[in-house]
Structures are given as C-alpha cells and as structure tokens.
Amino acid sequence: MADDLHGIFIDVDVSPEHASDPELARKLDDACPVDIFSASESGVTVVHENKDECVLCGLCLDASPEGAVTVTKLYDGTTL
Ligand code: SF4
C-alpha cells in the first residue's frame, strides 16, 4: 500500500484514551507547525502523509498530558 511509504523516519501516535478529546485535538492541531494533527468534533487523527515532516520540536508534547502523544525516531528507536 502507498500509505506504507509514509512515516518511514518518524512515527507520531496519540494514545486511544486521548485521541477522542476534542479540546486536546484543537491544541495539537494548533501546536504542530507541519500539520501532523487534524482536529475534528470527534477528536484528533494523525495525518500519516505528514509524519516524516516532523521537525522534532516537541510542541505537541508540551501541549498534551504526559503519555498522550508519542513521537518516535524510527531511525534510531528513541522517543522525544
Ligand atoms: S514534534 Fe513538533 S513537528 Fe513533530 S509532531 Fe510534534 S509538534 Fe509536530
């Protein structure tokens, strides 16, 4: 699948228990400079096509509760 070509270098994940929070969704949508988070009434989704655009700024982590968002550098296995 073509979708498998995205997120080769970086993976961004929102935990299921936080993904349905519309307020957190708006915060993440506002915080990320490269539009990795898309907010809707039902919560937040990760825009897979944009994941490799992540600049590792950490703003999504600052905007969310501990453990809600995980940013993984797939090339070395570490998380922010
Ligand atoms: S670290 Fe920065 S660029 Fe990456 S997903 Fe979070 S807010 Fe977006």
Short mmCIF file of N, CA and C and ligand atoms in Angstrom, two decimals:
data_model
loop_
_atom_site.label_atom_id
_atom_site.label_comp_id
_atom_site.label_asym_id
_atom_site.label_seq_id
_atom_site.Cartn_x
_atom_site.Cartn_y
_atom_site.Cartn_z
N MET A 1 0.83 -1.20 0.00
CA MET A 1 0.00 0.00 0.00
C MET A 1 0.86 1.25 0.00
N ALA A 2 0.43 2.29 -0.72
CA ALA A 2 1.20 3.53 -0.79
C ALA A 2 1.37 4.16 0.59
N ASP A 3 0.39 3.96 1.46
CA ASP A 3 0.45 4.57 2.78
C ASP A 3 1.67 4.09 3.56
N ASP A 4 2.16 2.92 3.23
CA ASP A 4 3.32 2.38 3.94
C ASP A 4 4.58 3.19 3.68
N LEU A 5 4.57 4.04 2.66
CA LEU A 5 5.74 4.84 2.35
C LEU A 5 5.85 6.06 3.27
N HIS A 6 4.77 6.32 4.02
CA HIS A 6 4.82 7.46 4.94
C HIS A 6 5.22 6.97 6.32
N GLY A 7 5.81 7.88 7.10
CA GLY A 7 6.21 7.53 8.45
C GLY A 7 7.39 6.57 8.44
N ILE A 8 8.30 6.76 7.52
CA ILE A 8 9.48 5.89 7.44
C ILE A 8 10.51 6.29 8.50
N PHE A 9 10.64 7.60 8.71
CA PHE A 9 11.66 8.10 9.63
C PHE A 9 11.11 8.44 11.01
N ILE A 10 9.87 8.90 11.02
CA ILE A 10 9.26 9.37 12.27
C ILE A 10 7.87 8.75 12.40
N ASP A 11 7.54 8.30 13.60
CA ASP A 11 6.17 7.88 13.86
C ASP A 11 5.60 8.77 14.95
N VAL A 12 4.37 9.21 14.73
CA VAL A 12 3.68 10.05 15.72
C VAL A 12 2.39 9.33 16.06
N ASP A 13 2.13 9.20 17.37
CA ASP A 13 0.96 8.45 17.79
C ASP A 13 0.26 9.18 18.93
N VAL A 14 -1.06 9.14 18.91
CA VAL A 14 -1.85 9.67 20.03
C VAL A 14 -2.53 8.48 20.69
N SER A 15 -2.41 8.37 22.01
CA SER A 15 -2.98 7.21 22.69
C SER A 15 -4.50 7.21 22.53
N PRO A 16 -5.10 6.04 22.42
CA PRO A 16 -6.54 5.94 22.18
C PRO A 16 -7.38 6.68 23.22
N GLU A 17 -6.94 6.67 24.47
CA GLU A 17 -7.76 7.33 25.50
C GLU A 17 -7.73 8.85 25.40
N HIS A 18 -6.76 9.41 24.68
CA HIS A 18 -6.70 10.86 24.49
C HIS A 18 -7.17 11.29 23.11
N ALA A 19 -7.19 10.37 22.16
CA ALA A 19 -7.47 10.73 20.77
C ALA A 19 -8.89 11.24 20.55
N SER A 20 -9.80 10.91 21.48
CA SER A 20 -11.19 11.34 21.30
C SER A 20 -11.51 12.62 22.07
N ASP A 21 -10.49 13.30 22.57
CA ASP A 21 -10.69 14.54 23.33
C ASP A 21 -10.63 15.73 22.36
N PRO A 22 -11.77 16.39 22.08
CA PRO A 22 -11.79 17.47 21.10
C PRO A 22 -10.93 18.67 21.51
N GLU A 23 -10.83 18.91 22.83
CA GLU A 23 -10.03 20.05 23.29
C GLU A 23 -8.54 19.79 23.04
N LEU A 24 -8.11 18.59 23.38
CA LEU A 24 -6.72 18.23 23.10
C LEU A 24 -6.46 18.24 21.60
N ALA A 25 -7.43 17.79 20.84
CA ALA A 25 -7.31 17.77 19.37
C ALA A 25 -7.01 19.17 18.84
N ARG A 26 -7.76 20.16 19.35
CA ARG A 26 -7.54 21.55 18.90
C ARG A 26 -6.16 22.03 19.29
N LYS A 27 -5.73 21.71 20.50
CA LYS A 27 -4.40 22.14 20.97
C LYS A 27 -3.30 21.57 20.08
N LEU A 28 -3.44 20.29 19.75
CA LEU A 28 -2.41 19.63 18.94
C LEU A 28 -2.42 20.18 17.52
N ASP A 29 -3.62 20.40 16.98
CA ASP A 29 -3.75 20.96 15.64
C ASP A 29 -3.08 22.32 15.58
N ASP A 30 -3.28 23.13 16.63
CA ASP A 30 -2.67 24.47 16.69
C ASP A 30 -1.16 24.40 16.90
N ALA A 31 -0.71 23.45 17.71
CA ALA A 31 0.69 23.43 18.13
C ALA A 31 1.64 22.98 17.02
N CYS A 32 1.26 21.99 16.24
CA CYS A 32 2.21 21.38 15.30
C CYS A 32 2.42 22.28 14.07
N PRO A 33 3.68 22.66 13.81
CA PRO A 33 3.97 23.56 12.69
C PRO A 33 3.85 22.89 11.32
N VAL A 34 3.78 21.57 11.30
CA VAL A 34 3.75 20.89 9.99
C VAL A 34 2.48 20.04 9.82
N ASP A 35 1.43 20.41 10.55
CA ASP A 35 0.09 19.84 10.33
C ASP A 35 0.02 18.31 10.41
N ILE A 36 0.63 17.77 11.44
CA ILE A 36 0.57 16.32 11.62
C ILE A 36 -0.72 15.90 12.33
N PHE A 37 -1.35 16.86 13.05
CA PHE A 37 -2.58 16.54 13.76
C PHE A 37 -3.76 17.23 13.10
N SER A 38 -4.84 16.48 12.91
CA SER A 38 -6.06 17.03 12.33
C SER A 38 -7.18 16.89 13.35
N ALA A 39 -7.73 18.06 13.77
CA ALA A 39 -8.78 18.05 14.79
C ALA A 39 -10.15 18.00 14.15
N SER A 40 -11.06 17.28 14.80
CA SER A 40 -12.46 17.29 14.39
C SER A 40 -13.31 17.21 15.65
N GLU A 41 -14.61 17.24 15.50
CA GLU A 41 -15.51 17.15 16.64
C GLU A 41 -15.28 15.86 17.43
N SER A 42 -14.87 14.82 16.73
CA SER A 42 -14.72 13.52 17.39
C SER A 42 -13.32 13.29 17.93
N GLY A 43 -12.43 14.29 17.79
CA GLY A 43 -11.10 14.14 18.35
C GLY A 43 -10.01 14.42 17.34
N VAL A 44 -8.87 13.76 17.53
CA VAL A 44 -7.71 14.06 16.70
C VAL A 44 -7.29 12.82 15.91
N THR A 45 -6.89 13.05 14.67
CA THR A 45 -6.28 11.98 13.89
C THR A 45 -4.88 12.43 13.46
N VAL A 46 -4.00 11.47 13.30
CA VAL A 46 -2.65 11.75 12.83
C VAL A 46 -2.66 11.68 11.30
N VAL A 47 -2.13 12.71 10.67
CA VAL A 47 -2.09 12.77 9.21
C VAL A 47 -0.83 12.02 8.75
N HIS A 48 -1.04 10.77 8.34
CA HIS A 48 0.10 9.89 8.07
C HIS A 48 1.05 10.43 7.01
N GLU A 49 0.49 11.10 5.99
CA GLU A 49 1.33 11.62 4.91
C GLU A 49 2.33 12.66 5.41
N ASN A 50 2.03 13.28 6.56
CA ASN A 50 2.88 14.38 7.04
C ASN A 50 3.87 13.96 8.11
N LYS A 51 3.81 12.71 8.53
CA LYS A 51 4.62 12.31 9.69
C LYS A 51 6.11 12.54 9.50
N ASP A 52 6.59 12.29 8.30
CA ASP A 52 8.03 12.47 8.08
C ASP A 52 8.44 13.94 8.02
N GLU A 53 7.44 14.85 8.03
CA GLU A 53 7.75 16.29 8.07
C GLU A 53 8.05 16.75 9.50
N CYS A 54 7.84 15.89 10.47
CA CYS A 54 8.04 16.26 11.87
C CYS A 54 9.44 16.82 12.07
N VAL A 55 9.50 17.99 12.72
CA VAL A 55 10.79 18.66 12.97
C VAL A 55 11.28 18.43 14.41
N LEU A 56 10.61 17.50 15.11
CA LEU A 56 11.03 17.11 16.46
C LEU A 56 11.08 18.30 17.41
N CYS A 57 10.14 19.24 17.22
CA CYS A 57 10.15 20.45 18.04
C CYS A 57 9.63 20.20 19.45
N GLY A 58 8.81 19.16 19.63
CA GLY A 58 8.29 18.84 20.96
C GLY A 58 7.08 19.66 21.39
N LEU A 59 6.57 20.55 20.51
CA LEU A 59 5.44 21.39 20.90
C LEU A 59 4.18 20.56 21.18
N CYS A 60 4.03 19.45 20.47
CA CYS A 60 2.86 18.59 20.72
C CYS A 60 2.95 17.95 22.12
N LEU A 61 4.15 17.65 22.55
CA LEU A 61 4.32 17.06 23.88
C LEU A 61 4.03 18.10 24.95
N ASP A 62 4.45 19.35 24.70
CA ASP A 62 4.18 20.42 25.66
C ASP A 62 2.69 20.70 25.77
N ALA A 63 1.94 20.46 24.68
CA ALA A 63 0.52 20.80 24.64
C ALA A 63 -0.38 19.68 25.15
N SER A 64 0.20 18.55 25.51
CA SER A 64 -0.64 17.39 25.84
C SER A 64 -0.22 16.79 27.18
N PRO A 65 -1.12 16.05 27.81
CA PRO A 65 -0.77 15.38 29.06
C PRO A 65 0.33 14.33 28.83
N GLU A 66 1.05 14.05 29.89
CA GLU A 66 2.11 13.03 29.85
C GLU A 66 1.58 11.73 29.22
N GLY A 67 2.27 11.23 28.23
CA GLY A 67 1.92 9.93 27.66
C GLY A 67 0.85 9.97 26.58
N ALA A 68 0.25 11.15 26.33
CA ALA A 68 -0.83 11.21 25.33
C ALA A 68 -0.28 11.11 23.91
N VAL A 69 0.87 11.76 23.69
CA VAL A 69 1.46 11.76 22.35
C VAL A 69 2.84 11.12 22.43
N THR A 70 3.14 10.29 21.46
CA THR A 70 4.46 9.68 21.36
C THR A 70 5.06 10.02 20.01
N VAL A 71 6.27 10.57 20.03
CA VAL A 71 7.00 10.85 18.79
C VAL A 71 8.22 9.95 18.80
N THR A 72 8.29 9.04 17.84
CA THR A 72 9.37 8.05 17.79
C THR A 72 10.25 8.29 16.57
N LYS A 73 11.55 8.37 16.81
CA LYS A 73 12.50 8.44 15.71
C LYS A 73 12.79 7.01 15.28
N LEU A 74 12.18 6.60 14.18
CA LEU A 74 12.28 5.20 13.76
C LEU A 74 13.70 4.83 13.35
N TYR A 75 14.50 5.84 12.98
CA TYR A 75 15.86 5.55 12.51
C TYR A 75 16.81 5.21 13.65
N ASP A 76 16.46 5.60 14.88
CA ASP A 76 17.32 5.15 15.98
C ASP A 76 16.54 4.56 17.16
N GLY A 77 15.20 4.51 17.01
CA GLY A 77 14.37 3.84 18.00
C GLY A 77 14.10 4.63 19.26
N THR A 78 14.54 5.90 19.30
CA THR A 78 14.31 6.69 20.50
C THR A 78 13.02 7.51 20.36
N THR A 79 12.48 7.92 21.52
CA THR A 79 11.31 8.80 21.51
C THR A 79 11.71 10.15 22.07
N LEU A 80 10.93 11.18 21.72
CA LEU A 80 11.19 12.52 22.26
C LEU A 80 10.82 12.53 23.73
S1 SF4 B 1 7.37 17.27 17.50
FE1 SF4 B 1 6.69 19.20 16.53
S2 SF4 B 1 6.62 18.77 14.34
FE2 SF4 B 1 6.67 16.78 15.40
S3 SF4 B 1 4.54 16.16 15.63
FE3 SF4 B 1 5.12 17.27 17.50
S4 SF4 B 1 4.54 19.41 17.13
FE4 SF4 B 1 4.56 18.36 15.13
#
